[in-house]
Coordinates of C-alpha atoms in Angstrom, one line a residue:
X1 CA 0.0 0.0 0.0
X2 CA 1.0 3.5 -0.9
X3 CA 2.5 5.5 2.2
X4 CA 1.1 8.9 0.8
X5 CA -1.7 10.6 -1.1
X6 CA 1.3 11.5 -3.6
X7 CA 1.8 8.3 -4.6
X8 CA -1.1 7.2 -5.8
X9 CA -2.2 5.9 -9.5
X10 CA -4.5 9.1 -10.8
X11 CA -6.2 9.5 -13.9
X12 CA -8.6 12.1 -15.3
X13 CA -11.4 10.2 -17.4
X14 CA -14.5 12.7 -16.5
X15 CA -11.9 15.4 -17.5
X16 CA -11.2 13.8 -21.0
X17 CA -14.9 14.6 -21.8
X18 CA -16.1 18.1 -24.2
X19 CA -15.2 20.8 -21.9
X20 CA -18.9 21.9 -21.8
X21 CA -19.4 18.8 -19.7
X22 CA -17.8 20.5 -16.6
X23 CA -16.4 23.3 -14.8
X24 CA -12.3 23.2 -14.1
X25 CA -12.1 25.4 -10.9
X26 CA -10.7 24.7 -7.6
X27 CA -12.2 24.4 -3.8
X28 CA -12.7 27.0 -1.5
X29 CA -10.1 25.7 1.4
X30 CA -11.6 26.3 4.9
X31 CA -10.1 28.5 7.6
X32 CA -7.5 26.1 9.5
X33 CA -9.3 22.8 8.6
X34 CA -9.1 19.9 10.7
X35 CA -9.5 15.7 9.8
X36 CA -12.2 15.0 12.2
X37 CA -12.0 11.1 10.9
X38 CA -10.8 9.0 8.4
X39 CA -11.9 5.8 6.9
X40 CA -9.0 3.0 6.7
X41 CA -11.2 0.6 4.8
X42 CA -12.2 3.3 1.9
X43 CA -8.3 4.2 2.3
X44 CA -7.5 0.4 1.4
X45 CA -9.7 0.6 -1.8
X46 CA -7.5 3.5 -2.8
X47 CA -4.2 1.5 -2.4
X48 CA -3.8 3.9 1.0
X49 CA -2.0 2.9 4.3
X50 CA -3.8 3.7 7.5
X51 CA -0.2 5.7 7.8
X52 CA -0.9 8.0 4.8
X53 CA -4.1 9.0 6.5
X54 CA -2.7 10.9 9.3
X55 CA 0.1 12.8 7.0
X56 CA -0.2 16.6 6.6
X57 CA -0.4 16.2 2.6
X58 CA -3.9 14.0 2.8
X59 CA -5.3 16.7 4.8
X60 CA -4.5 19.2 2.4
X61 CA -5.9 17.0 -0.2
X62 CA -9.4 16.1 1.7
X63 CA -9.7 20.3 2.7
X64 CA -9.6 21.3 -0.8
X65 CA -6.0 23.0 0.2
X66 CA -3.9 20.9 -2.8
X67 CA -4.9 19.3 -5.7
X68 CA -5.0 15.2 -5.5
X69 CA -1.4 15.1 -7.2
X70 CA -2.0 14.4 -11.3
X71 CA -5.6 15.2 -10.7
X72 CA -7.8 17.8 -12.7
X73 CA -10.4 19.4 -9.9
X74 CA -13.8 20.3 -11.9
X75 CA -17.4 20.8 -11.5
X76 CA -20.0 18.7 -13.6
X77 CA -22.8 19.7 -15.1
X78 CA -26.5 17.8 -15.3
X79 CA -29.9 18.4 -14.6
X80 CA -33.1 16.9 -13.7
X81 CA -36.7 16.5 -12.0
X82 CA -37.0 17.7 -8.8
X83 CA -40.2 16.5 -7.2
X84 CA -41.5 15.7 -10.3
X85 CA -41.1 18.6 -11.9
X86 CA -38.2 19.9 -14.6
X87 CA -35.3 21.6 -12.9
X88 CA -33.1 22.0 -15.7
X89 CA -29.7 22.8 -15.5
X90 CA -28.2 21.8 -12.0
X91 CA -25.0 20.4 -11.4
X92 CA -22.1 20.2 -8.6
X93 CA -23.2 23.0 -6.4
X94 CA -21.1 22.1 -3.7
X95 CA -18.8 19.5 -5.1
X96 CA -15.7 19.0 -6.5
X97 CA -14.4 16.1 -8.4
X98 CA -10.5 15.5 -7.6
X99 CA -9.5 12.8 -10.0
X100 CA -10.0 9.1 -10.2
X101 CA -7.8 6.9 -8.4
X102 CA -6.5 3.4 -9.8
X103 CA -5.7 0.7 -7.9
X104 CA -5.7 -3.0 -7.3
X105 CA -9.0 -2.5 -6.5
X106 CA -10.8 -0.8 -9.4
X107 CA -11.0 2.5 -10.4
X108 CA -12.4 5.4 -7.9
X109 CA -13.1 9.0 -8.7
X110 CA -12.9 11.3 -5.3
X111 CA -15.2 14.3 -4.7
X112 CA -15.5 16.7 -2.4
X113 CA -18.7 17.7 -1.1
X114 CA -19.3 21.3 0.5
X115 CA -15.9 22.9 -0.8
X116 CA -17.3 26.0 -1.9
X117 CA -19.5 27.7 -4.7
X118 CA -19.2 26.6 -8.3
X119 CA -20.8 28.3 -11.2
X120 CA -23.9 25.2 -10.3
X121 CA -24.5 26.3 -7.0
X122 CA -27.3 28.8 -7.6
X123 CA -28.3 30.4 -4.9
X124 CA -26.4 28.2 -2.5
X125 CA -23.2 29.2 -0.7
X126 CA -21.5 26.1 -1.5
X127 CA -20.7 24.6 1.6
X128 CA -21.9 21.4 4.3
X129 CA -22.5 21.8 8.0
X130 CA -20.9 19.5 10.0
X131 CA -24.7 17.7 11.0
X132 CA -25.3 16.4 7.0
X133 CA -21.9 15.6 6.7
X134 CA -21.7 13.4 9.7
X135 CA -24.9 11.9 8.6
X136 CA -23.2 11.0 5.5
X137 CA -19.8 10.2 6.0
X138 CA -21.6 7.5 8.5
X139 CA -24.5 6.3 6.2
X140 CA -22.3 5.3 2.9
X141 CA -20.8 3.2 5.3
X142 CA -24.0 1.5 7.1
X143 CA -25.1 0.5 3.9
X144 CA -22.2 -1.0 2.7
X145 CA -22.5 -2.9 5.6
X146 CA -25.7 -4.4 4.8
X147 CA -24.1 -4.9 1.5
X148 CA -26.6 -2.4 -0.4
X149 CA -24.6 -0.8 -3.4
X150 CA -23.9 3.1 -2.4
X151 CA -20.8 5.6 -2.9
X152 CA -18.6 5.4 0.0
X153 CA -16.9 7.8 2.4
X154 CA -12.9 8.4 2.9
X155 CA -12.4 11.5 5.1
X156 CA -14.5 14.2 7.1
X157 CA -13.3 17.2 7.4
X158 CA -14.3 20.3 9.9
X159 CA -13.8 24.1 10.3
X160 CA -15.1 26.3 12.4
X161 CA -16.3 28.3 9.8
X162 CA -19.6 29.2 10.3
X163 CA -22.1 28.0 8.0
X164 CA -26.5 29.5 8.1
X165 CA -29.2 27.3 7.3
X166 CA -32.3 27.3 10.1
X167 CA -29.7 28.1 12.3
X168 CA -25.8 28.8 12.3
X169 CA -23.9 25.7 11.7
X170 CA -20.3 24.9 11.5
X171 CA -18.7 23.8 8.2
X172 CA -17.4 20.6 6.9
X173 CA -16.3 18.5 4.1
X174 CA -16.9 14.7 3.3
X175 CA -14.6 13.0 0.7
X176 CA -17.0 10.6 -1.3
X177 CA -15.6 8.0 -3.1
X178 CA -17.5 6.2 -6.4
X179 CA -16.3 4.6 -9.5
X180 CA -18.7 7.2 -11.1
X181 CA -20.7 9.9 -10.1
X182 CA -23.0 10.3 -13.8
X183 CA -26.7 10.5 -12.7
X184 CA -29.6 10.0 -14.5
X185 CA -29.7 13.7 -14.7
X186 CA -26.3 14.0 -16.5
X187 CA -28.6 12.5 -19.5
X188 CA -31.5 14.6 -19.3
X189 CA -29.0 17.4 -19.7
X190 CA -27.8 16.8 -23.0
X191 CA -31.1 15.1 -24.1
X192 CA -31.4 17.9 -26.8
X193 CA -27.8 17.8 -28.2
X194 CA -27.4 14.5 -29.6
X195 CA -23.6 15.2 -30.2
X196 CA -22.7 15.5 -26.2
X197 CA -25.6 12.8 -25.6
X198 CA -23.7 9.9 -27.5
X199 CA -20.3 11.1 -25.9
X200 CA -21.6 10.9 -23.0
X201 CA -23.1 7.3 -23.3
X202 CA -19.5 6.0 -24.8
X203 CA -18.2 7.2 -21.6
X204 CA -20.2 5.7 -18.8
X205 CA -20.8 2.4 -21.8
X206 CA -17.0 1.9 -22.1
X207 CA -15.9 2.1 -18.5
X208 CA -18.7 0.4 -16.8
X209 CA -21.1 -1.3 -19.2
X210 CA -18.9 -2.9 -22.0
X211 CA -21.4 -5.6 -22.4
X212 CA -23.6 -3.4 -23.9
X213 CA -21.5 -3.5 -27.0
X214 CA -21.3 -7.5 -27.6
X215 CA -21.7 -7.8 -31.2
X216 CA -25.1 -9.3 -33.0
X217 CA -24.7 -11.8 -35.2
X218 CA -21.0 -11.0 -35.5
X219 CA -22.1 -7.7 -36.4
X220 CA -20.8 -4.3 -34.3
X221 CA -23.7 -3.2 -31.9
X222 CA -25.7 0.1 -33.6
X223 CA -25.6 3.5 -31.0
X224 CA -29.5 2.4 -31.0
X225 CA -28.7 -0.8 -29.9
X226 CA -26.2 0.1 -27.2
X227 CA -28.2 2.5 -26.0
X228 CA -31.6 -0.1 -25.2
X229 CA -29.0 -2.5 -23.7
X230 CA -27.9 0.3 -22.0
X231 CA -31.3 1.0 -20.6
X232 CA -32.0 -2.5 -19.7
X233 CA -28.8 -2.8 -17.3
X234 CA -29.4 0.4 -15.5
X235 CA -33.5 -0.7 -15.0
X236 CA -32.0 -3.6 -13.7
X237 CA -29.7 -2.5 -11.1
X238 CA -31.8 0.5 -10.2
X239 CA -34.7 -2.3 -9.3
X240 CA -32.5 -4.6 -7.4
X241 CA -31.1 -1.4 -5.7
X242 CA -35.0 -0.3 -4.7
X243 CA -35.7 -3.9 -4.3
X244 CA -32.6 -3.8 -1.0
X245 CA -33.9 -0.1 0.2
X246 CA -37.3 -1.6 1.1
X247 CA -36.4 -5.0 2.5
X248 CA -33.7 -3.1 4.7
X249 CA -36.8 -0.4 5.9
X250 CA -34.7 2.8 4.2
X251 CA -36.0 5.9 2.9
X252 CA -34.2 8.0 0.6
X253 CA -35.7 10.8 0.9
X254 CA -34.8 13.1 -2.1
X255 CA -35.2 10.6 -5.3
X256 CA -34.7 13.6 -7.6
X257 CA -33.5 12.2 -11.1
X258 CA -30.1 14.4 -10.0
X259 CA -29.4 12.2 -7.4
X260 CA -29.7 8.7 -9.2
X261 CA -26.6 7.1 -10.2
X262 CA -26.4 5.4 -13.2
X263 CA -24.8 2.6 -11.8
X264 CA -27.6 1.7 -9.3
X265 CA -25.8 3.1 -5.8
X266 CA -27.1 4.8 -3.5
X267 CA -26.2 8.2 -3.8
X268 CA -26.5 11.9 -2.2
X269 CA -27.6 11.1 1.3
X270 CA -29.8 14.0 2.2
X271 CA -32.9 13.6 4.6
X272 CA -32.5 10.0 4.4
X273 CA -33.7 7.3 7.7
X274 CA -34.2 3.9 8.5
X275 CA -37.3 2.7 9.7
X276 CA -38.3 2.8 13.4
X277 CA -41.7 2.7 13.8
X278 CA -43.3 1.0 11.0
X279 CA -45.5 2.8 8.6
X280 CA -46.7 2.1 5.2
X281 CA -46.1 5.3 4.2
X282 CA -43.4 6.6 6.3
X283 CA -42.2 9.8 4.9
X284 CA -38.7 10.7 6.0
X285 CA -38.0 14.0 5.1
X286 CA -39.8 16.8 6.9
X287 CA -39.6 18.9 3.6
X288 CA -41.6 16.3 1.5
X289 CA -45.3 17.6 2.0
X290 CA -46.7 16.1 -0.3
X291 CA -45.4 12.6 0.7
X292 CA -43.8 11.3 -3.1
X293 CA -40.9 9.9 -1.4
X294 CA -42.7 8.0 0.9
X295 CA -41.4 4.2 2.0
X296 CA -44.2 2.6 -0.4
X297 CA -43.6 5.1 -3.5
X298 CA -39.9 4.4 -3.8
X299 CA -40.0 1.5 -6.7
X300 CA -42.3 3.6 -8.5
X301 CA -40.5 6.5 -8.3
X302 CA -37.3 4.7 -9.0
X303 CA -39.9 3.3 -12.2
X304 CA -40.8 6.8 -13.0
X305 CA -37.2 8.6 -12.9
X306 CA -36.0 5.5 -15.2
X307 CA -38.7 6.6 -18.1
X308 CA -36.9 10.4 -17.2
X309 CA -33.7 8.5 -18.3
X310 CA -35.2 6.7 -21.3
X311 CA -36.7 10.0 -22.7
X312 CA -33.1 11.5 -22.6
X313 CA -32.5 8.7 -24.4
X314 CA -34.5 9.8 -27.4
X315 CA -32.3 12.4 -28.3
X316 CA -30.2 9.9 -29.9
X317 CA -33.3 8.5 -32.2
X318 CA -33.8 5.4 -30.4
X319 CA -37.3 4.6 -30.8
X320 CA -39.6 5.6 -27.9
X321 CA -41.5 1.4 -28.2
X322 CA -38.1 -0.3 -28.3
X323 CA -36.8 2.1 -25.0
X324 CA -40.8 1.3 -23.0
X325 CA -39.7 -2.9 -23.5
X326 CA -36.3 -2.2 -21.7
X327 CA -38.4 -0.5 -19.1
X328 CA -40.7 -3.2 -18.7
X329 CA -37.7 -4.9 -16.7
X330 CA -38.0 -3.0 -14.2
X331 CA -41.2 -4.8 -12.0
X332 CA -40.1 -8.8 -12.7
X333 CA -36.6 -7.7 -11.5
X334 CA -37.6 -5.6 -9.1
X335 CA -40.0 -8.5 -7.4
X336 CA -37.3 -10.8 -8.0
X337 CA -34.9 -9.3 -5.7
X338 CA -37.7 -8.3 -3.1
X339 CA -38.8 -12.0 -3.4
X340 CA -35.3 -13.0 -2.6
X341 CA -34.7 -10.7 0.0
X342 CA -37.4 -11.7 1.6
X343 CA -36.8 -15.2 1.6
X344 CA -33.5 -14.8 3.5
X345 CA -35.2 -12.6 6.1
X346 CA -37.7 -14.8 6.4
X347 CA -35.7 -18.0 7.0
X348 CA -37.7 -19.7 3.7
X349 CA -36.1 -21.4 0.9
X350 CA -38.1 -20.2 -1.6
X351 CA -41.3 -18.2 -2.5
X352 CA -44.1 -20.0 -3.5
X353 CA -48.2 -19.4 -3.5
X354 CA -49.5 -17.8 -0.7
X355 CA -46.1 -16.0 0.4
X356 CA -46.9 -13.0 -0.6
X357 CA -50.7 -13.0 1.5
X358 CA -48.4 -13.8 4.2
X359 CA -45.9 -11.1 3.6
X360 CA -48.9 -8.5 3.3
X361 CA -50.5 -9.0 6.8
X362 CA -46.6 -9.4 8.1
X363 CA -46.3 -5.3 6.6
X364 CA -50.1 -5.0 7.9
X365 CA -49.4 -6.2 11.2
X366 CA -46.3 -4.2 11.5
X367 CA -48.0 -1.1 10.5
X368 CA -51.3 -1.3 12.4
X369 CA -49.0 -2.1 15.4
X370 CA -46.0 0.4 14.2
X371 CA -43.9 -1.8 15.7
X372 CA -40.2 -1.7 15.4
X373 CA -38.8 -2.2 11.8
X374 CA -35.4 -3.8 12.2
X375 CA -36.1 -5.7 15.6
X376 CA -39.7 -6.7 14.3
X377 CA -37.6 -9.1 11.5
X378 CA -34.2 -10.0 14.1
X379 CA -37.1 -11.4 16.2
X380 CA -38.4 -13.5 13.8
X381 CA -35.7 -16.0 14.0
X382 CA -36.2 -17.0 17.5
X383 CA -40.1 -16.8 17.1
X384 CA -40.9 -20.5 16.4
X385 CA -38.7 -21.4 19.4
X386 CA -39.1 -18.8 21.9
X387 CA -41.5 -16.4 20.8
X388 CA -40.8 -13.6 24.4
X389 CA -38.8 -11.0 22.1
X390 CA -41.2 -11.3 19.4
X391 CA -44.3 -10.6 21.4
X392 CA -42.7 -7.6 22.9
X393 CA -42.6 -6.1 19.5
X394 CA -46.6 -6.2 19.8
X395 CA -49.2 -4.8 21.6
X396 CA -51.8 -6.6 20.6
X397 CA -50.7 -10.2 21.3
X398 CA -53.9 -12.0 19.6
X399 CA -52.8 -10.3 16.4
X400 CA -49.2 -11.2 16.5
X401 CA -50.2 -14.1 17.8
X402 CA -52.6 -15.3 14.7
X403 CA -49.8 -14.5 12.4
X404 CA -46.9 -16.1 13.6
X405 CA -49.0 -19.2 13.6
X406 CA -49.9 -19.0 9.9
X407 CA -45.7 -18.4 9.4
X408 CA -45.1 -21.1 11.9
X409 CA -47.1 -23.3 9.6
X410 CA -45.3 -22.2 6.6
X411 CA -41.8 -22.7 8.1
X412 CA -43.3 -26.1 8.5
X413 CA -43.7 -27.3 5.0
X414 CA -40.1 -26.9 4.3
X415 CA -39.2 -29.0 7.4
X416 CA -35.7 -26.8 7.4
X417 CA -33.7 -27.3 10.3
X418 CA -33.8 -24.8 13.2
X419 CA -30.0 -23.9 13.6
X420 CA -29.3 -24.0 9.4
X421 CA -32.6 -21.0 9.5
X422 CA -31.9 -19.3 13.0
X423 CA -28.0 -18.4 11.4
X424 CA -29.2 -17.5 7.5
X425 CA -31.8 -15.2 9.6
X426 CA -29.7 -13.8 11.8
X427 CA -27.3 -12.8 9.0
X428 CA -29.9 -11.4 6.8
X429 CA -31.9 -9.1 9.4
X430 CA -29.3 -6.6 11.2
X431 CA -29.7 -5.8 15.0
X432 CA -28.0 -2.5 14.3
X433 CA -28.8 0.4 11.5
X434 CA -27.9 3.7 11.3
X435 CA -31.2 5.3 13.5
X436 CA -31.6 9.0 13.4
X437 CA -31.5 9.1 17.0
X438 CA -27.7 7.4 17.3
X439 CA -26.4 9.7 14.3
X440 CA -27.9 12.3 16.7
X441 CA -25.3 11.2 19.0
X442 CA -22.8 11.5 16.9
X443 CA -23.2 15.0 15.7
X444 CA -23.3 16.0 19.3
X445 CA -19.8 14.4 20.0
X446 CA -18.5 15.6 16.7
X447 CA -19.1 18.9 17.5
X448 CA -17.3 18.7 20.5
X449 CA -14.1 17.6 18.4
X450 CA -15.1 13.6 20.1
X451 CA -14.7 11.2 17.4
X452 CA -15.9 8.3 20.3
X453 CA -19.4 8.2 18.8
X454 CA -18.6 7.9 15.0
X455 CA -15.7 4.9 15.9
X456 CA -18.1 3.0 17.7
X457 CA -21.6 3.4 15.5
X458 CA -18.9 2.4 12.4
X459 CA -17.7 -0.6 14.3
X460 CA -21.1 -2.0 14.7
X461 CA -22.1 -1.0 10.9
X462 CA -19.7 -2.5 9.7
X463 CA -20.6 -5.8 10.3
X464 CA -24.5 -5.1 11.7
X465 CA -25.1 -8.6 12.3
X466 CA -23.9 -9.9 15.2
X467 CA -24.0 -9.3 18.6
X468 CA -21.7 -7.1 19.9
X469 CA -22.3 -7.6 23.9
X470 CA -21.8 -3.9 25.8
X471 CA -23.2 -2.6 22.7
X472 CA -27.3 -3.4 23.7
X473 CA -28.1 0.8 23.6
X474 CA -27.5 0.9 19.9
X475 CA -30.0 -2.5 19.2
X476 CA -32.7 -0.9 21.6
X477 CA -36.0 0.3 20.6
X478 CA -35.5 4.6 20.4
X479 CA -36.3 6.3 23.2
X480 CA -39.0 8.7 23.0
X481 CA -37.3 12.5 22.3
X482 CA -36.1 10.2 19.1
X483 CA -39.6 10.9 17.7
X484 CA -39.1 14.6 17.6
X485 CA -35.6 14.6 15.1
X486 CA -36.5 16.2 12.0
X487 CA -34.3 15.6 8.9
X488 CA -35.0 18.0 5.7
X489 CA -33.3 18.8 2.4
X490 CA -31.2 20.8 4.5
X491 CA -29.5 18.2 5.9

């Protein structure tokens, strides 16, 4: 591993496209910067020694102070729909892209995120308060955890620069790491220019979708043709990506075409929560009034935002039938993954009639009871056995009660050992996720310069499913002031 950020492998691919694809500029460096944490297992991806983290010249690099050394620091461009609605032109408003790092590992382009204004910052000053960034720097990591596909995090940086939003805030950077960053909204912007369109599809086609360009019948695919396969792969990962959101019980909260990433990650973490309290349609982010990201719209918005993509997708005269069959993907992939999911959580060994009768009374029961999300499934595995923690999930027993008979019954018909179920269970439903309440607690620390509360929440999130004794706080139902936190787009 490489003792230094200066040593590193860097190459400029974004860079390499038409200049009107970006803006070259560089950060705005905070006022004496600190690293309030870094990430040794993002560092690892990058070819980084835990040693090179704690140099002077990765700090400069994770401020915005230096340049990553042979990078080219830019701004991209894109659009898209923000609550349903056209946006248009958008863009990095508060990010900068550093360079893309190879290594053993793959390729990995670093950004920035709240290092000052850029021409696509609007009305925004530019910068991230040191609440959102926490959030962040600590959720990219939760959910690569549970093994859901999202960017991740390599360093958090602070200032005491102050920072207004509801109130006055202290500033903060978050280095985000990604083998791309091209969104669905990247396409809508050059849906009209046909020239920048197809350069953009080579792009994201060559580095991460080769396939697409498998010949037919020995022949060279057609632009038309790449593009529809194209279509077809991102539908698909974008429904097994929803399909892991909902069986994990986490809302997005901002599933703006901007901030869906063509390669099916999980990207821009915003107003975003895991479940506590069951609800159907649990809304998550206080500045959603109107409820469209809710926990039960997600696939179909994910469904929706796709079609946003496909009409881009026009632009390059693919025909508007041949782009709806790639969408039609979408639901048997989607339910696929869900199914499967499901399964796993479930302890079955396959979905068969009648599963999904008793998987809609298990969400019905759940919601009428608005029991406890994540501990609601880790009791299930125990149920059969030693049904105590289940029932305390529940406070109407003869309810719980009539279900977990009718699942009893269905564990039955497979005759699966106990022990060979309790462990896939057990390794398929965490006991800890990141709760608004515990990232609560560690923007409270943070801002006191303690770093305690971050090191232990990634410790558990790391690997979320198993048992960390001394650790019961952070597998505990919320306690009750929890219900009060408010996240918003401002977050």
């Amino acid at each position: 591993m490489k003792e230094s950020i200066q040593n590193v492998r860097v190459e400029n691919s974004f860079a390499n496209l038409p200049p009107s694809f970006y803006t070259r500029l560089s950060p705005q460096p905070l006022t004496e910067p600190r690293l309030l944490h870094a990430n040794p297992e993002v560092a690892a991806l990058l070819d980084l020694s835990p040693a090179a983290l704690a140099k002077p010249d990765f700090l400069d690099v994770v401020a915005g102070n230096q340049p990553l050394p042979g990078g080219q620091t830019l701004a991209a461009v894109y659009s898209g729909h923000q609550f349903g609605i056209w946006a248009g032109q958008l863009g990095d408003g508060r990010a900068h892209l550093l360079g893309e790092v190879v290594s053993p590992s793959g390729r990995w382009e670093l950004q920035l995120k709240g290092s000052g204004r850029t021409p696509y910052s609007r009305m925004g000053d530019g910068r991230a308060v040191l609440r959102s960034s926490v959030r962040e720097y600590l959720a990219s990591e939760a959910m690569a955890g549970l093994g859901i596909a999202t960017t991740r995090a390599l360093a958090l940086v602070v200032s005491n620069d102050p920072v207004y939003r509801e109130t006055v805030e202290t500033a903060a950077i978050v280095t985000r790491v990604s083998p791309s960053f091209v969104r669905f909204g990247s396409f809508e912007h050059w849906s009209s220019s046909p020239e920048n369109l197809g350069a953009l599809l080579d792009y994201v086609v060559d580095r991460h979708y080769p396939e697409c360009r498998d010949a037919v019948d020995g022949a060279p695919a057609t632009q038309a043709r790449v593009a529809l396969r194209f279509l077809r792969a991102v539908t698909v990962r974008t429904a097994r990506l929803l399909a892991d959101w909902q069986t994990a019980g986490f809302c997005h909260g901002v599933m703006n075409t901007d901030n869906m990433s063509i390669l099916g990650l999980t990207l821009d973490y915003g107003p975003y929560g895991f479940m506590d309290a069951f609800q159907v349609d649990h809304v998550c982010n206080h500045s959603d009034s109107q409820g469209r990201y809710a926990w039960n719209a997600q696939p179909s918005v994910a469904n929706w935002n796709l079609y946003r993509l496909a009409s881009a997708l026009l632009g390059l005269g693919v025909e508007a039938d041949a782009l709806k069959e790639q969408l039609q993907e979408f639901e048997p992939a989607f339910l696929q993954a869900y199914r499967n999911n499901l399964c796993r959580k479930l302890g079955l060994l396959a979905w068969t009639d009648g599963d999904d009768d008793l998987l809609d009374d298990w969400w019905r029961l759940l919601h009428t009871q608005k029991a406890d999300f994540t501990l609601s499934f880790r009791s299930l595995a125990q149920a059969p056995l030693d049904s105590a923690q289940f029932f305390q999930r529940f406070h109407d027993r003869d309810a719980a009660g009539a279900w977990l008979d009718r699942y009893v019954q269905r564990l039955a018909q497979e005759q699966r050992p106990d022990p060979e179920r309790i462990e896939q269970m057990n390794r398929s439903n965490p006991l800890y996720v990141l709760r608004n309440h515990l990232a609560e607690g560690a923007i409270r620390a943070a801002a006191q310069g303690d770093v305690g509360e971050i090191d232990t929440l990634l410790k558990l999130l790391r690997d979320p499913y198993t048992e960390q004794p001394g650790h019961e706080a952070y597998a505990a139902v919320p306690p009750e002031w929890a219900g009060r936190l408010e996240v918003s787009c401002s977050s």
